[in-house]
PDB file of N, CA and C in Angstrom:
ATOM      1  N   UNK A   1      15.066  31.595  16.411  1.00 60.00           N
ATOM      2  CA  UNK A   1      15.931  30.748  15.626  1.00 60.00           C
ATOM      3  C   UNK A   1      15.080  29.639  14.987  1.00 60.00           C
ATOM      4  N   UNK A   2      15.067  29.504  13.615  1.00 65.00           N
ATOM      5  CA  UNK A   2      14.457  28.589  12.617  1.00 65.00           C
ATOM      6  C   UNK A   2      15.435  27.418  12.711  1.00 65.00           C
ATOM      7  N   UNK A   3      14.789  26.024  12.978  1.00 66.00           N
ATOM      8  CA  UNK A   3      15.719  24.663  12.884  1.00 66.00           C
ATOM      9  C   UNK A   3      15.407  23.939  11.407  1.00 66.00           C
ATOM     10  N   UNK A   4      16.282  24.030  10.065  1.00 68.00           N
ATOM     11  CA  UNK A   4      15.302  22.941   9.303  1.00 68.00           C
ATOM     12  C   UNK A   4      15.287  21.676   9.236  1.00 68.00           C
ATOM     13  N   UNK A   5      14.207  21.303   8.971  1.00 67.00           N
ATOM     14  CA  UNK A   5      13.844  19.550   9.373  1.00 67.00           C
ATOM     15  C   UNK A   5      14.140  18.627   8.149  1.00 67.00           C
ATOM     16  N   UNK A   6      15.462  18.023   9.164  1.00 62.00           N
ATOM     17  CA  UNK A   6      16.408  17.194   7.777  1.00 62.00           C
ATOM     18  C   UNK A   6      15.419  16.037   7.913  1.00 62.00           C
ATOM     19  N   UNK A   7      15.157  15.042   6.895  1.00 62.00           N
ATOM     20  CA  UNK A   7      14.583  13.754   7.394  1.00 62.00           C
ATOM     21  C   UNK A   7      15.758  12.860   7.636  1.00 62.00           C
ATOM     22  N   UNK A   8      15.563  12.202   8.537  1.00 63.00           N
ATOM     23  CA  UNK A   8      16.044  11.034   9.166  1.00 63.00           C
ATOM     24  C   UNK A   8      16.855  10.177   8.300  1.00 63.00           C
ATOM     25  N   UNK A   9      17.995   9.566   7.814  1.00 61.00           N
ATOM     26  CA  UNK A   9      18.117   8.419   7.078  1.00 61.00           C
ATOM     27  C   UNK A   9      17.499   7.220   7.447  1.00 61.00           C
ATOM     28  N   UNK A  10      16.964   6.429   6.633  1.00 63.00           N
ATOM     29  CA  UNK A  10      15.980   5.532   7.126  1.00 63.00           C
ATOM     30  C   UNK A  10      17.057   4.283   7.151  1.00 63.00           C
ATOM     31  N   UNK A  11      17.094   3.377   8.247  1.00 66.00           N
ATOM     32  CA  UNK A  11      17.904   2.370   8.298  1.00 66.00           C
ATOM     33  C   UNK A  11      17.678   1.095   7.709  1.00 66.00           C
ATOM     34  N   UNK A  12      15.973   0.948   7.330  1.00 76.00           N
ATOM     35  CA  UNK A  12      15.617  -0.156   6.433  1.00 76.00           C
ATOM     36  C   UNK A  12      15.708   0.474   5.039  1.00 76.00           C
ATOM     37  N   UNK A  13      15.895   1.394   4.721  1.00 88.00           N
ATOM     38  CA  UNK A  13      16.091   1.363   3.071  1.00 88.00           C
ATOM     39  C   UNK A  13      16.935   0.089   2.201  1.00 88.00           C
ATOM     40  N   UNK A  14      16.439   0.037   0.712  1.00 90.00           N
ATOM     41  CA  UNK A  14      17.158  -1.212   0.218  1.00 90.00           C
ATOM     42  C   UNK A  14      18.132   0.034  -0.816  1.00 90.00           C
ATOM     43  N   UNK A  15      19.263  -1.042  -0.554  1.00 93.00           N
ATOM     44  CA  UNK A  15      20.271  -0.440  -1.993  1.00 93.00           C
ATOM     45  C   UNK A  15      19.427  -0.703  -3.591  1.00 93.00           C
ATOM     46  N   UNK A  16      19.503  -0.199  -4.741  1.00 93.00           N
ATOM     47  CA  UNK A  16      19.168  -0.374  -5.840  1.00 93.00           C
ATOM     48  C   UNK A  16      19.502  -1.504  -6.175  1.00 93.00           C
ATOM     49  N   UNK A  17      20.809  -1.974  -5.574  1.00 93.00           N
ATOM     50  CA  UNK A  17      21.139  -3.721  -6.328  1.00 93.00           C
ATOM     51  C   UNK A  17      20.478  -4.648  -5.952  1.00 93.00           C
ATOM     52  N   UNK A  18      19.745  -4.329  -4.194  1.00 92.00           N
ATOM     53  CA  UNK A  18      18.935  -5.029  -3.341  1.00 92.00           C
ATOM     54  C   UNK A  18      17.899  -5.096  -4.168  1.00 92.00           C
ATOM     55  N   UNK A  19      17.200  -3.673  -4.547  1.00 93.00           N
ATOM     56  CA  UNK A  19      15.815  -3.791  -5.517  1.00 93.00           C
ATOM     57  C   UNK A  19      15.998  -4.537  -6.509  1.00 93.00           C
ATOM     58  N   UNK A  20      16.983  -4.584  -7.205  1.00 93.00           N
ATOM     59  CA  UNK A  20      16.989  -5.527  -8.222  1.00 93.00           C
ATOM     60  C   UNK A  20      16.958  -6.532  -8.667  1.00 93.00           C
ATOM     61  N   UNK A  21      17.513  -7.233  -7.372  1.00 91.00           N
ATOM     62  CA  UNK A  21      17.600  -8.799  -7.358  1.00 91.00           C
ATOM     63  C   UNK A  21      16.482  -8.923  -6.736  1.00 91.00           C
ATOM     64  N   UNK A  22      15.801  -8.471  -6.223  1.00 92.00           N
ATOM     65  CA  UNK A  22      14.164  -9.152  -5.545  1.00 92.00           C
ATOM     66  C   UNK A  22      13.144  -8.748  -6.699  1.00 92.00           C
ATOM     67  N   UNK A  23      13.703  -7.821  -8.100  1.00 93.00           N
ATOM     68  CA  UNK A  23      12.745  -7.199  -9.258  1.00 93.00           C
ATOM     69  C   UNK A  23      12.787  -8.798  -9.920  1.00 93.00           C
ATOM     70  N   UNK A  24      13.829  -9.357 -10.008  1.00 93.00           N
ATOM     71  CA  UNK A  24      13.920 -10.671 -10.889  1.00 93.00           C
ATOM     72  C   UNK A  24      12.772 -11.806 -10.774  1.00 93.00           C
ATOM     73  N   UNK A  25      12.276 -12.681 -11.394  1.00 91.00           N
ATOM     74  CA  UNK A  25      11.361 -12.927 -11.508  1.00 91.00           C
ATOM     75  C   UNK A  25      11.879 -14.535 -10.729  1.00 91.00           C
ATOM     76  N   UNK A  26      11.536 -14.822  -9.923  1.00 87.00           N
ATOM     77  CA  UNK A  26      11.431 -16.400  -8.814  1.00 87.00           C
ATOM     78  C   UNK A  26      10.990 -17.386  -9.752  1.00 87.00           C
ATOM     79  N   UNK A  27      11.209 -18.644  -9.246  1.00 88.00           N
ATOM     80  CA  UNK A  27      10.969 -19.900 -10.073  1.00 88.00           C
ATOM     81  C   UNK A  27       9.555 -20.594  -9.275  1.00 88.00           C
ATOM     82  N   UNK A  28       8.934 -20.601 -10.265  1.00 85.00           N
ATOM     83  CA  UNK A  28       6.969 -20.966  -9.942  1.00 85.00           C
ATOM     84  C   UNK A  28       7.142 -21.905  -8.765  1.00 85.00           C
ATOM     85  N   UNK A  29       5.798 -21.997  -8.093  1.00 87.00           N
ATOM     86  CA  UNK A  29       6.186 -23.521  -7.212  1.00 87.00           C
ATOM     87  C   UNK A  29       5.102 -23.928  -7.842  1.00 87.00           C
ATOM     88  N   UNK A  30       5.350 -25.662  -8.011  1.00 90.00           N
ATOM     89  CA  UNK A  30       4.394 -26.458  -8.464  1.00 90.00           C
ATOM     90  C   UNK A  30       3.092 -26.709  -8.055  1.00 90.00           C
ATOM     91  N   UNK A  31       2.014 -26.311  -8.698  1.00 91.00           N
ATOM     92  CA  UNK A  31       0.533 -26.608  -8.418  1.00 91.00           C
ATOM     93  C   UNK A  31       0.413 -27.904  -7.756  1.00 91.00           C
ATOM     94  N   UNK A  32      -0.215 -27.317  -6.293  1.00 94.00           N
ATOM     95  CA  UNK A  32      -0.453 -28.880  -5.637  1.00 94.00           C
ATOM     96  C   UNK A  32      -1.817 -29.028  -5.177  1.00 94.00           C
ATOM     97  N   UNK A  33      -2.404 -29.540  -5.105  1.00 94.00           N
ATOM     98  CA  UNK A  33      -4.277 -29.810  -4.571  1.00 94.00           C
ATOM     99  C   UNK A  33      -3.915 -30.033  -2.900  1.00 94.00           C
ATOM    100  N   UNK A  34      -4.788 -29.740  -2.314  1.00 92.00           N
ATOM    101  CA  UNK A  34      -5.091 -29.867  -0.938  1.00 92.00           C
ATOM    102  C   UNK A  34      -6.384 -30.738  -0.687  1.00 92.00           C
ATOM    103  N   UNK A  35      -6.748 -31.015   0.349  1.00 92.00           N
ATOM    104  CA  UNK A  35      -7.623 -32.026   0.920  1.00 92.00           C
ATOM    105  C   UNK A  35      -8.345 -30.714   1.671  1.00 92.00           C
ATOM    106  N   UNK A  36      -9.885 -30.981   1.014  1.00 92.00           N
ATOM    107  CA  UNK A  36     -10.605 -29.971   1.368  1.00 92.00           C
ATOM    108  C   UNK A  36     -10.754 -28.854   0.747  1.00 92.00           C
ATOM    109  N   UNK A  37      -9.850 -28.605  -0.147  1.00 93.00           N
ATOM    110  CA  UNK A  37     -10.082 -27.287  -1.409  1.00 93.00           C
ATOM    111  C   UNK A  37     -10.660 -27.458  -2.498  1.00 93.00           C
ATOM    112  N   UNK A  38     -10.711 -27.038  -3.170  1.00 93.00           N
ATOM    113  CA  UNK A  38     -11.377 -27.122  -4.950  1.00 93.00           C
ATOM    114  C   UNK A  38     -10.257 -27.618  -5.410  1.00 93.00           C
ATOM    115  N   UNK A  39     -10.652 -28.153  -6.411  1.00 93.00           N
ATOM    116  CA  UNK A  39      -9.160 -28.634  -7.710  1.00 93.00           C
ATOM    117  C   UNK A  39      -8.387 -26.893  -7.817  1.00 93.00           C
ATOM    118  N   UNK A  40      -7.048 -27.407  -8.243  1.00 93.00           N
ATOM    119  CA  UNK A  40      -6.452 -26.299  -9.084  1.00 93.00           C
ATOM    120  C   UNK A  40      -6.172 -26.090 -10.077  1.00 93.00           C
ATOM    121  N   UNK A  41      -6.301 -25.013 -10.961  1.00 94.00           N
ATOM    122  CA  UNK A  41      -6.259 -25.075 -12.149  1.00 94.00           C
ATOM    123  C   UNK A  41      -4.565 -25.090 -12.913  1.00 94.00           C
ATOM    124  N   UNK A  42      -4.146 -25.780 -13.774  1.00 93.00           N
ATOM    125  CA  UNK A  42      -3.256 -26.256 -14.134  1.00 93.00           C
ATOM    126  C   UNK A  42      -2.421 -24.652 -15.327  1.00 93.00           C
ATOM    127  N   UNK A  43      -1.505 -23.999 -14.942  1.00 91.00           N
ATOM    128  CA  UNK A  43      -1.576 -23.112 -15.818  1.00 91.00           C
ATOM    129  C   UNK A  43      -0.440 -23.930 -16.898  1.00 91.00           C
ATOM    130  N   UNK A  44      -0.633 -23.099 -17.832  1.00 90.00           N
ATOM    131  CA  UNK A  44      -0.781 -23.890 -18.970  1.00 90.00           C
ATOM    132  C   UNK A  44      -1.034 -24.902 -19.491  1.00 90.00           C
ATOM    133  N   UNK A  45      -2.020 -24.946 -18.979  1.00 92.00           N
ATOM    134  CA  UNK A  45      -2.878 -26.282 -19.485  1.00 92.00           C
ATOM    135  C   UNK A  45      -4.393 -26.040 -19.435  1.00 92.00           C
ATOM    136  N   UNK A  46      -5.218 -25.196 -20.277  1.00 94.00           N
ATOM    137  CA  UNK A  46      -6.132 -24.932 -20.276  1.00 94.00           C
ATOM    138  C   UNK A  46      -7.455 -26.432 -20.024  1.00 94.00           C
ATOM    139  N   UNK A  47      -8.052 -25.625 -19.016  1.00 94.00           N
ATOM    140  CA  UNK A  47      -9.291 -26.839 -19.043  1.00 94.00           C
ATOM    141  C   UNK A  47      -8.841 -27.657 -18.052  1.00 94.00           C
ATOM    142  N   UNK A  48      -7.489 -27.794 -17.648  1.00 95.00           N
ATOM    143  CA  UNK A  48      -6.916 -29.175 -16.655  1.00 95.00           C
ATOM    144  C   UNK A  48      -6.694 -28.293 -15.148  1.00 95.00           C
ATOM    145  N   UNK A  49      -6.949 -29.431 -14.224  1.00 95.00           N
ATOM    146  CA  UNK A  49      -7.486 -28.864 -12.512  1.00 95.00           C
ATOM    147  C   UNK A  49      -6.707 -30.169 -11.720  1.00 95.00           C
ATOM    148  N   UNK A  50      -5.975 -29.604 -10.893  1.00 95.00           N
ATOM    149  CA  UNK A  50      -5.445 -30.692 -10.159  1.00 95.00           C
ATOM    150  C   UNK A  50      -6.463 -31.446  -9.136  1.00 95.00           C
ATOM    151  N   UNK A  51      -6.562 -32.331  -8.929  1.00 93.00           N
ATOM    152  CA  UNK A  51      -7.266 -32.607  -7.809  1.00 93.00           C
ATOM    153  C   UNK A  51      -6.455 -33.900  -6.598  1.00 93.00           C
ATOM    154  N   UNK A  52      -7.149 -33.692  -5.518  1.00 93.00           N
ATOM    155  CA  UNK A  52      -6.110 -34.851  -4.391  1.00 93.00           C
ATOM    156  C   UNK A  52      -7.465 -36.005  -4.731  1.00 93.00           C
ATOM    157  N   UNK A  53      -6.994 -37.194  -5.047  1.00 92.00           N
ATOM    158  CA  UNK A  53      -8.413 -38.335  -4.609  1.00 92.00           C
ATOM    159  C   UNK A  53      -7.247 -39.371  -4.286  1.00 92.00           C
ATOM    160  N   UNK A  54      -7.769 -40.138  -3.594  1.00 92.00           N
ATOM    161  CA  UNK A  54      -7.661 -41.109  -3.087  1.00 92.00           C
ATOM    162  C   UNK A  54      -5.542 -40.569  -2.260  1.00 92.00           C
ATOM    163  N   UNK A  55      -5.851 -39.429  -1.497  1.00 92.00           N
ATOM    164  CA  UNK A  55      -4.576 -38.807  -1.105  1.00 92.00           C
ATOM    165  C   UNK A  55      -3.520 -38.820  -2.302  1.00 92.00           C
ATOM    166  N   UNK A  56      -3.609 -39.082  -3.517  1.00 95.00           N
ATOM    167  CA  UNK A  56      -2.958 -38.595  -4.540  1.00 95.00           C
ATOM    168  C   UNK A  56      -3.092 -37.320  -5.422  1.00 95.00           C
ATOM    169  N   UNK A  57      -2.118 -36.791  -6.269  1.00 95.00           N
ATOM    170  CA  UNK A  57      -2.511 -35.450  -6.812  1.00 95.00           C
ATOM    171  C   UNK A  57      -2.624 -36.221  -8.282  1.00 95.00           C
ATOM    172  N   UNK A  58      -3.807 -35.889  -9.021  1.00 94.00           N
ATOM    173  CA  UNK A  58      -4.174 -36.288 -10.208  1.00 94.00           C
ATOM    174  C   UNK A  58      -4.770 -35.061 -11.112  1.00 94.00           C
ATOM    175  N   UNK A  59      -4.207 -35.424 -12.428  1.00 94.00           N
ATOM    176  CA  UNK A  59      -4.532 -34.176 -13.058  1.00 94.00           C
ATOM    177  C   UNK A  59      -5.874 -34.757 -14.085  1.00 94.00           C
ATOM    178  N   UNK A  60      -6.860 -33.756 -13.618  1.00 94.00           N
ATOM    179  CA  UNK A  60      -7.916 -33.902 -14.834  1.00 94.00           C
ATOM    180  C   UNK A  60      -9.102 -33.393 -15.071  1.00 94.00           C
ATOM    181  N   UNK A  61      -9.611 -33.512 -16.497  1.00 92.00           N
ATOM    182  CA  UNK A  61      -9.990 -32.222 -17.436  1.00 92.00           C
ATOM    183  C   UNK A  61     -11.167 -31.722 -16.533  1.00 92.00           C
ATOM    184  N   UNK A  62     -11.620 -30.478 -17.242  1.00 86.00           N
ATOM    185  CA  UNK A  62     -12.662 -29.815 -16.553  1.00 86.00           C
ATOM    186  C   UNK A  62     -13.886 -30.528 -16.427  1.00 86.00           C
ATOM    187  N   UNK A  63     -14.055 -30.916 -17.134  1.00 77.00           N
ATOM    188  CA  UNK A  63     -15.618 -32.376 -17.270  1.00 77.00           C
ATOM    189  C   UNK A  63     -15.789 -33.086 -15.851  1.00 77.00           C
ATOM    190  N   UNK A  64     -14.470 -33.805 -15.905  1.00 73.00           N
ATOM    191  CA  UNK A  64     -14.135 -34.650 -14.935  1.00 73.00           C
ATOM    192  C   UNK A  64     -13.914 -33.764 -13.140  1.00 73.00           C
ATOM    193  N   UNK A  65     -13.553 -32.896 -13.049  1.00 65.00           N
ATOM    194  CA  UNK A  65     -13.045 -31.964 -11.850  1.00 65.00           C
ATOM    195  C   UNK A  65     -14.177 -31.835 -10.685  1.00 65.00           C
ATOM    196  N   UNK A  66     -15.516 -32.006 -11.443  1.00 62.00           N
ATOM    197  CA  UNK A  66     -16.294 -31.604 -10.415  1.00 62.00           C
ATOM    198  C   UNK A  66     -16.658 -32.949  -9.719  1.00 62.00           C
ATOM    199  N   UNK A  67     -16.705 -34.233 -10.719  1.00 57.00           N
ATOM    200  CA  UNK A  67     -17.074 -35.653 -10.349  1.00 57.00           C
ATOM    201  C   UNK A  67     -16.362 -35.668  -8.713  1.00 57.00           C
TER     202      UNK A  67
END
């Protein structure tokens, strides 16, 4: 006797509406500098790098970023 091999329903599958709403595109989180990292670079804002000095977040140009 031959058994055929159903697969399993999988219990984590997502519904299509599930896929869809996680396909949508999230709202950015704001570029923040850390203490101890490199500056970050500012998107849209070419050339501009966040940096933390003096425990503040300050934005400024590439010239200035490495000072």
């Amino acid at each position: 006797m031959v058994q055929e091999s159903v697969p399993a329903a999988r219990p984590d599958r997502r519904t299509l509406a599930e896929l869809d709403a996680l396909a949508k595109p999230h709202q950015p989180r704001p570029v923040q500098a850390s203490e101890g990292w490199p500056p970050v670079a500012i998107p849209g804002r070419p050339g501009w790098y966040r940096c933390l000095r003096d425990g503040r977040q300050v934005d400024v140009h590439k010239r200035q970023a490495a000072a």
